[in-house]
CSV table of C-alpha atoms in Angstrom, one decimal:
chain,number,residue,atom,x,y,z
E,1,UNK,CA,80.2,78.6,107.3
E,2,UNK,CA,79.5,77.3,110.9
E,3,UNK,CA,83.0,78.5,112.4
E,4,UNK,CA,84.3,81.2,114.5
E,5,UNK,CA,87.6,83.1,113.5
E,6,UNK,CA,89.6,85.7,114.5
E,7,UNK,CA,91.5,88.2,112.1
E,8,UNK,CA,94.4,89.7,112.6
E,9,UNK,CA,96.1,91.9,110.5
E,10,UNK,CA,99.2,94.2,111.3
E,11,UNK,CA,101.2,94.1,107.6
E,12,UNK,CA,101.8,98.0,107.7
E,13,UNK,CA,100.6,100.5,110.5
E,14,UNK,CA,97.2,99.9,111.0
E,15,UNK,CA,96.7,97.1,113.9
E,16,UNK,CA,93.0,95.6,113.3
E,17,UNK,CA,91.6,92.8,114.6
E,18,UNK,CA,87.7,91.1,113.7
E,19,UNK,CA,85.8,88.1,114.5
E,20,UNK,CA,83.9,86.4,112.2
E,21,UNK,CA,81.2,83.9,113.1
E,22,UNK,CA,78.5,81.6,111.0
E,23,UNK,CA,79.2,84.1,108.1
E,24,UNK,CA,79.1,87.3,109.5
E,25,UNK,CA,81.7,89.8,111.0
E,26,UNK,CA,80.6,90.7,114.6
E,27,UNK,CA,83.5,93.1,115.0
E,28,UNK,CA,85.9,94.8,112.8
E,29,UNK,CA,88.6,97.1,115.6
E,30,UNK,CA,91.6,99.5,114.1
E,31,UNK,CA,93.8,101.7,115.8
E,32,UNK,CA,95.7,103.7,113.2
E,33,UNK,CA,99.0,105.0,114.1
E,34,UNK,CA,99.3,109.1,113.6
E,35,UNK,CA,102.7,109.7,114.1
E,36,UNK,CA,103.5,108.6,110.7
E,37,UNK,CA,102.3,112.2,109.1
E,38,UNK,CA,105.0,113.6,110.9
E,39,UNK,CA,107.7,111.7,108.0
E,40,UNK,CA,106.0,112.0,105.2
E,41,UNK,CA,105.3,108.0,105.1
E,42,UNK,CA,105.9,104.9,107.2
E,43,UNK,CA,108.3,104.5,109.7
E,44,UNK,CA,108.7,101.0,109.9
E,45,UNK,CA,110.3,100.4,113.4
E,46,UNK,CA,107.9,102.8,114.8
E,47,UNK,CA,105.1,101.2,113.1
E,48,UNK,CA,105.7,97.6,115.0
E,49,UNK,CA,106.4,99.3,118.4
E,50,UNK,CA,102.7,100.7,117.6
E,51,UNK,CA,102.0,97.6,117.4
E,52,UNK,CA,102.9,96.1,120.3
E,53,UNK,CA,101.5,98.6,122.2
E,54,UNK,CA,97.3,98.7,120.1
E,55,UNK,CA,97.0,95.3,119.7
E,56,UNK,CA,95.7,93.9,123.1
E,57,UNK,CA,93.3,96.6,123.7
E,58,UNK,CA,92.0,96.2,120.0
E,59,UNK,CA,91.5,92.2,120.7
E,60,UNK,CA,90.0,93.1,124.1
E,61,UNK,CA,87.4,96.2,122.0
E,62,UNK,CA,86.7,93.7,119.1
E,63,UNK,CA,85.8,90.6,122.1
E,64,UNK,CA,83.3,93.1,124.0
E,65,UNK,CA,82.0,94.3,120.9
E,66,UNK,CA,80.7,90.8,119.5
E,67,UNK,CA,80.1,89.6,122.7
E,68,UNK,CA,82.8,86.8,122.4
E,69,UNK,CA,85.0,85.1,124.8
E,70,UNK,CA,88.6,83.5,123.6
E,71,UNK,CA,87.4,80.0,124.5
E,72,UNK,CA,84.8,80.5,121.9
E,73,UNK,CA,87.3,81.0,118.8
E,74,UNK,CA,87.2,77.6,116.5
E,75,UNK,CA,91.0,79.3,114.8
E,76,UNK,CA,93.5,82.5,114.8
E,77,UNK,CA,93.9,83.7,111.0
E,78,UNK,CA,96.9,86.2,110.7
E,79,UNK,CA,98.4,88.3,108.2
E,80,UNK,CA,101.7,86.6,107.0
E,81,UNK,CA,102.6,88.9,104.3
E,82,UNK,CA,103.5,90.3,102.4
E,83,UNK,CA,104.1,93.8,104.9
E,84,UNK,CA,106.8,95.7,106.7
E,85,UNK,CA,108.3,92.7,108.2
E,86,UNK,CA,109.1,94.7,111.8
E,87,UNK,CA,104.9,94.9,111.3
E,88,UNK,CA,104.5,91.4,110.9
E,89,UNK,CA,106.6,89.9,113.7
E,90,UNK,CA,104.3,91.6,116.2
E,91,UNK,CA,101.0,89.7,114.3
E,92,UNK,CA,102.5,86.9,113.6
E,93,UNK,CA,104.1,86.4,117.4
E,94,UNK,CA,100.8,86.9,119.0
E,95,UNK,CA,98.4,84.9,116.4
E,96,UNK,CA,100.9,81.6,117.0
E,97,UNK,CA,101.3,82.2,121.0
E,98,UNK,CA,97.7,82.9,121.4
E,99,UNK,CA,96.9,79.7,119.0
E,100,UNK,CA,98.9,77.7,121.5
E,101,UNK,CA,97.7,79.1,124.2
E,102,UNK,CA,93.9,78.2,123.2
E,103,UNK,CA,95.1,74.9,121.1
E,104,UNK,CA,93.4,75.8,117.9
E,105,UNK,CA,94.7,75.8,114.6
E,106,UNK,CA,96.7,78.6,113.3
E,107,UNK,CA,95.9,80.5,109.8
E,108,UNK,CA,98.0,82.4,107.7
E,109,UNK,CA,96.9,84.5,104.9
E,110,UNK,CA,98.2,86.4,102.1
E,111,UNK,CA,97.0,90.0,102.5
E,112,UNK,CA,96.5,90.3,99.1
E,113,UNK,CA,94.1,88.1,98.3
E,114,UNK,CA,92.2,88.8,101.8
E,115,UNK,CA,91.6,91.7,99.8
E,116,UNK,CA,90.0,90.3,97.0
E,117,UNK,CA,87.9,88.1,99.6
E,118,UNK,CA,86.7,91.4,101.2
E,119,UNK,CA,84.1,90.8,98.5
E,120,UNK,CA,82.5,88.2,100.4
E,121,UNK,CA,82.2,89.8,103.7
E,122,UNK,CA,78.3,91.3,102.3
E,123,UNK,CA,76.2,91.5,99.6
E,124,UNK,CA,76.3,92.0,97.0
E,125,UNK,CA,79.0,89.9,96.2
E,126,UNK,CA,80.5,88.7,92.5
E,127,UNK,CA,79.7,86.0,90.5
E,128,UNK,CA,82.9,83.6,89.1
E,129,UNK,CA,84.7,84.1,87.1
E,130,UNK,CA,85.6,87.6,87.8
E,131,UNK,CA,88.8,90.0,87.3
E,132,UNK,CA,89.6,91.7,90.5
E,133,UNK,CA,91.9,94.9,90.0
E,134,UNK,CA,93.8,94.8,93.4
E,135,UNK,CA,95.1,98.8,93.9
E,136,UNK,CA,97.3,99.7,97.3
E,137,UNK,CA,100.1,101.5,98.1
E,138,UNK,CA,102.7,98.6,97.8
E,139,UNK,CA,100.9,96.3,95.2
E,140,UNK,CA,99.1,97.0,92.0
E,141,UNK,CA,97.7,93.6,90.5
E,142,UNK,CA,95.5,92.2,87.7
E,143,UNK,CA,94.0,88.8,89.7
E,144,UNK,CA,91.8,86.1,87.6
E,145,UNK,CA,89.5,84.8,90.5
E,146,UNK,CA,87.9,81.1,89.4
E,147,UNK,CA,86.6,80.6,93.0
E,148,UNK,CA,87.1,81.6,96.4
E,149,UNK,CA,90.9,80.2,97.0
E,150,UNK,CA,91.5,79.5,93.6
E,151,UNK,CA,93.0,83.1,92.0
E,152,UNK,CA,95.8,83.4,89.0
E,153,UNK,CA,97.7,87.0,88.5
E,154,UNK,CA,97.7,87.7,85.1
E,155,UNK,CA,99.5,91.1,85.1
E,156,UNK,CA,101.5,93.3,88.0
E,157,UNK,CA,103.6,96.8,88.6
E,158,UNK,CA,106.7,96.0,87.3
E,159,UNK,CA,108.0,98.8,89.5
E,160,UNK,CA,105.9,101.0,91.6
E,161,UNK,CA,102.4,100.5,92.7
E,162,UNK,CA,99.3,103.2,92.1
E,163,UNK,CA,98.9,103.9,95.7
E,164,UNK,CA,102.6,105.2,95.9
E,165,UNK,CA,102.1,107.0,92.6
E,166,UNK,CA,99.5,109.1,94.6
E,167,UNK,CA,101.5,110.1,98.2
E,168,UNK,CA,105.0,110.5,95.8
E,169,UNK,CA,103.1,113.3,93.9
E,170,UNK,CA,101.3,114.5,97.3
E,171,UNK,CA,104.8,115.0,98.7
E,172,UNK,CA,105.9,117.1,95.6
E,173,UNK,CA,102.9,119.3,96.0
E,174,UNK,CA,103.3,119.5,99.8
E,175,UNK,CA,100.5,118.0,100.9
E,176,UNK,CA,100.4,115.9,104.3
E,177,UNK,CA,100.6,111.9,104.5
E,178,UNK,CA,99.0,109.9,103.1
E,179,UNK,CA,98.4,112.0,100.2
E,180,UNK,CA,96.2,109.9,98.2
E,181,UNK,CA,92.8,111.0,99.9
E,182,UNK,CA,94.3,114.6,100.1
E,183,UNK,CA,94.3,114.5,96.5
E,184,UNK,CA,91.1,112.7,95.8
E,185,UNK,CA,89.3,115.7,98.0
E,186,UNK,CA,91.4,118.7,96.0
E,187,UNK,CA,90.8,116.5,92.5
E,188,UNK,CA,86.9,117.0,93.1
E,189,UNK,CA,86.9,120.7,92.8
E,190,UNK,CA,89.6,120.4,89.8
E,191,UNK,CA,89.5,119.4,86.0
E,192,UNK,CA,90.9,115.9,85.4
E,193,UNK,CA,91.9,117.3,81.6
E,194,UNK,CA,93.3,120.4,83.2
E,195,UNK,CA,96.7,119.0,82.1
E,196,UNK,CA,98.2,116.5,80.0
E,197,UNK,CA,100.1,113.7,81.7
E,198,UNK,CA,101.6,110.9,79.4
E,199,UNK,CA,99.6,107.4,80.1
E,200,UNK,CA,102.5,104.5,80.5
E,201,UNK,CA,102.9,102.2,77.2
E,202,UNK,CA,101.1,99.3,77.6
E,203,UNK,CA,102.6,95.2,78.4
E,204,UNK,CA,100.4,92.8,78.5
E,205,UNK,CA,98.7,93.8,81.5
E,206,UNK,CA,101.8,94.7,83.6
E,207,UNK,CA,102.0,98.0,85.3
E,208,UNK,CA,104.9,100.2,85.6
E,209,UNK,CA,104.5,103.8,87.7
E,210,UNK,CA,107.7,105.2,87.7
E,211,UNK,CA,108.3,106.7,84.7
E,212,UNK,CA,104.4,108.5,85.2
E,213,UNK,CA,106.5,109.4,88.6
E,214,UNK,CA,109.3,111.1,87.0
E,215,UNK,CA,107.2,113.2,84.4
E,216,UNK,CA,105.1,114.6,86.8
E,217,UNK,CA,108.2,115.6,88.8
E,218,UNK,CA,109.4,117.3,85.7
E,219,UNK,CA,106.3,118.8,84.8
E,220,UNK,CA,106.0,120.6,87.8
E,221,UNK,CA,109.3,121.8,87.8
E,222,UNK,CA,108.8,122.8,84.8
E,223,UNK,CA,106.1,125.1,84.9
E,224,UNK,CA,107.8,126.2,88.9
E,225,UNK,CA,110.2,128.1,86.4
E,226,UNK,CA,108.1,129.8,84.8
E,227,UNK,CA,105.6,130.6,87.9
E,228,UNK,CA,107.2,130.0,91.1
E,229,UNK,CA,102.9,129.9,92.7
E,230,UNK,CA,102.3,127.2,89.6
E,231,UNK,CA,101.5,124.8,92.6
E,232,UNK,CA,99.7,126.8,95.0
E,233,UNK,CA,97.3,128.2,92.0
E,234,UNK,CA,96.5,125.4,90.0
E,235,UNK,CA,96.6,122.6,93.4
E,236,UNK,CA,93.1,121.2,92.2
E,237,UNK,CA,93.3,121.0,88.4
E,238,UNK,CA,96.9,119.7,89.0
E,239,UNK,CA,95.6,116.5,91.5
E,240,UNK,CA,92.3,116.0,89.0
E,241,UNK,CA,95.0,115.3,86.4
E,242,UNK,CA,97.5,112.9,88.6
E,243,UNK,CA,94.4,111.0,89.5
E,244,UNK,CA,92.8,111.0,86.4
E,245,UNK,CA,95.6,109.6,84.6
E,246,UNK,CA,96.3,107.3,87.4
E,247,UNK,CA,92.6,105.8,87.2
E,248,UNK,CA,93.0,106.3,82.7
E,249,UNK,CA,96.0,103.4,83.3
E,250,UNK,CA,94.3,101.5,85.6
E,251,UNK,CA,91.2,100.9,83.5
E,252,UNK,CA,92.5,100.9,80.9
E,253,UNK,CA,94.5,97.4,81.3
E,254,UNK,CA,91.2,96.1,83.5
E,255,UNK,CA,88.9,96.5,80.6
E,256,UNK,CA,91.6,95.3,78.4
E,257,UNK,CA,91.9,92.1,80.4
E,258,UNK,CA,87.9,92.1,81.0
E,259,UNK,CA,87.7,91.8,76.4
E,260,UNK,CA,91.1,89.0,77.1
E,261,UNK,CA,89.4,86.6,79.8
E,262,UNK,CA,85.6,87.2,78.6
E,263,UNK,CA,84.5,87.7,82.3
E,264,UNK,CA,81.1,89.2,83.3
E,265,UNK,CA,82.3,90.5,86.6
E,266,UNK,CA,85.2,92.8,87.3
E,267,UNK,CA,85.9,94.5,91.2
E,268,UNK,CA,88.5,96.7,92.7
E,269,UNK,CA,90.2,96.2,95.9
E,270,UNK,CA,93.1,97.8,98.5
E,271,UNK,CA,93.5,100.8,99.8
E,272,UNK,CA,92.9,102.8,96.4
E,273,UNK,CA,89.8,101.3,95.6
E,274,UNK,CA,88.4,103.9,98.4
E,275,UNK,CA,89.4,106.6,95.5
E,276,UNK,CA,86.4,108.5,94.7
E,277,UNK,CA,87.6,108.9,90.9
E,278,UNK,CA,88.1,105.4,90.6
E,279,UNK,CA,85.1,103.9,92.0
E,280,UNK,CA,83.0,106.6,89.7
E,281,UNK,CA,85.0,105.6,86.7
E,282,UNK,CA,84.3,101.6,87.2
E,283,UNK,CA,80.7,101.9,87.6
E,284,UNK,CA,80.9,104.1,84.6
E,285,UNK,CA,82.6,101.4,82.6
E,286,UNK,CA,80.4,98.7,83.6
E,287,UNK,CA,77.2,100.9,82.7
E,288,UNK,CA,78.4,101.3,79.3
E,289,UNK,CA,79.6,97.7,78.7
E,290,UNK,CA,76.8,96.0,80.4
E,291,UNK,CA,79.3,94.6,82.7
E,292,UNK,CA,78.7,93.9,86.7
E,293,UNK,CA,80.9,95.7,88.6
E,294,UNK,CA,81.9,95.4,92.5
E,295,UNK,CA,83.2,98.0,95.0
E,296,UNK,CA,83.5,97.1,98.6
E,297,UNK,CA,82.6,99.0,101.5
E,298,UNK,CA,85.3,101.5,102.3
E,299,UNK,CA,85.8,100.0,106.0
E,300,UNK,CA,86.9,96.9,103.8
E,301,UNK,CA,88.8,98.6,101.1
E,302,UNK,CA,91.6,100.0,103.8
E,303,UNK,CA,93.5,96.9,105.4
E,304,UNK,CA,91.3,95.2,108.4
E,305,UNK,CA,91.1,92.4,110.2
E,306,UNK,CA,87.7,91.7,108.8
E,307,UNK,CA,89.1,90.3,105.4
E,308,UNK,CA,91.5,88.5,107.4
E,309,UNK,CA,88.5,86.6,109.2
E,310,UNK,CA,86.9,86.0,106.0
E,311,UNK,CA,89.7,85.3,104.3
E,312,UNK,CA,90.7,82.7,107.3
E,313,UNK,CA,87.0,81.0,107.2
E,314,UNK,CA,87.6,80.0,103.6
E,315,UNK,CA,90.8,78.5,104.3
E,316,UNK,CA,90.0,76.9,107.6
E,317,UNK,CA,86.8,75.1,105.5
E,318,UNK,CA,89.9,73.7,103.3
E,319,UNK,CA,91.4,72.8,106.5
E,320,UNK,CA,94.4,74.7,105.4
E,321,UNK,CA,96.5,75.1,108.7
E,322,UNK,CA,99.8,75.5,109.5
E,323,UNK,CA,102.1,74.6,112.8
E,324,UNK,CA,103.8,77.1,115.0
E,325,UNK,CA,106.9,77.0,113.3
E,326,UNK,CA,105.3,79.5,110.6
E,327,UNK,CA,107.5,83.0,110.1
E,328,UNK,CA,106.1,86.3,108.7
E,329,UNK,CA,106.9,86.9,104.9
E,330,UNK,CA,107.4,90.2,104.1
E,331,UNK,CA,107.9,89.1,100.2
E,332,UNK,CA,105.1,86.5,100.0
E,333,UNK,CA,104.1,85.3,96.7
E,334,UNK,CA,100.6,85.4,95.7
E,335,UNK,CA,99.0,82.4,96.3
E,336,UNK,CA,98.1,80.7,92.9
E,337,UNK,CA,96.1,77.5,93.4
């Protein structure tokens, strides 16, 4: 597509900003926001404040680094939601005043389905239909994608997602934030079948990860009383487990949707979908069904303003703007077309 856009996308703590241009992504710029490890998780008010102070100098790295100028920009696509809502004031306030500023139209997107468009930032990229598992640590989602803006959920976490699954465990094992690559890097010197974790019952492609939650709270506390070092000495086998029953459930309902929908294609997507585990059990699953699977790269799979970009070059083909009176979302449906 002939068009230049600019991504923003500030939905949680990482402020990143890309440009796309005639189908490629010049620049993709994050600043991440340390100070979180020091809670144990997000702290939302210090999250925006981060914000507000990253995001010029990241528009200002990602313009030198594609050799850009603001005049240059054809539209401003922006993360509306869903997010931390603190988070997406700060994006939301500076896509619509620097859309006004340059009079050109003004883009929101979902974040979730920028994630699933990810796909189409480079090669190689899936063939429609396709079932995209969307993994992340506020959304777990089954999403039925037709074409690029036309997408149907046919199953969702009913409770937590798969990404919070992962940093609540990390927590109980007292491991830093976020605990979900901590425990992907101890998993790889453990045994996933080390120890026996019950697998959620199954409906209809819904999720549901807090019950998993609560037994392996129990579990541990459980074998605490009998060895107070049960942690410390079994750390690896005990993350191989957690993450090899987390990626069991996961796959389990994707390849049960993949034999539902008859699709040829499946892909992951979301912050998860960097999960070593995962990624080798999905290519594992389409060797052995003949079925093509896609994994993007991981500076996609983390949020990013390129998928925003991408994401806001489909839409602006549709011509699918909106005015200046737009507000941030932090609950935004999924946008089913």
């Amino acid at each position: 597509m002939n068009c230049t856009i600019l991504g923003i996308e500030t939905s949680c703590d990482d402020t990143s900003i890309a440009l796309y241009k005639n189908s490629k992504i010049l620049a993709n710029i994050t600043a991440s926001q340390d100070i979180h490890k020091n809670y144990g998780g997000v702290f939302p008010e210090k999250a925006s404040r981060a914000h507000q102070i990253h995001i010029i100098p990241v528009l200002d790295a990602c313009l030198k680094k594609a050799n850009c100028d603001l005049e240059s920009i054809d539209a401003i696509a922006f993360t509306q939601g869903p997010g931390l809502i603190g988070s997406l004031m700060v994006g939301c306030s500076f896509a619509k005043s620097l859309a006004f500023a340059l009079d050109i139209p003004l883009i929101p997107v979902h974040h979730m389905q920028a994630h699933i468009l990810a796909h189409f930032i480079e090669e190689p990229m899936p063939d429609f239909p396709f079932i995209c598992l969307t993994v992340s640590g506020g959304h777990t989602q089954l999403i039925f994608v037709e074409d690029y803006l036309k997408m149907t959920v046919i199953g969702q976490t009913k409770d937590d997602a798969a990404g919070e699954a992962f940093d609540k465990t990390a927590k109980m094992l007292g491991l830093p934030y976020p605990g979900g690559p901590v425990i992907d890097k101890l998993a790889q010197s453990g045994n996933p079948k080390a120890f026996s974790l019950p697998l959620p019952k199954k409906d209809i492609h819904n999720f549901s990860f807090s019950g998993l939650k609560t037994a392996i709270l129990y579990f541990l506390r459980d074998n605490e009383k009998i060895n107070s070092n049960f942690k410390n000495e079994n750390i690896n086998d005990i993350c191989a487990s957690v993450q090899g029953t987390i990626v069991t459930y996961l796959l389990r309902e994707l390849k049960d949707a993949v034999e539902e929908y008859k699709v040829q294609s499946v892909a992951i997507a979301g912050g998860v979908s960097a999960n070593s585990y995962l990624r080798q059990e999905l290519l594992k699953f389409g060797l052995e069904n003949k079925i093509k699977t896609y994994i993007p790269a991981f500076e996609y799979c983390t949020d990013n303003g390129a998928m925003i970009a991408q994401a806001g070059a489909f839409l602006f083909a549709e011509k699918m703007f909106l005015d200046y009176k737009i507000s941030p979302d932090p609950r935004l449906p999924f946008p089913e077309i």
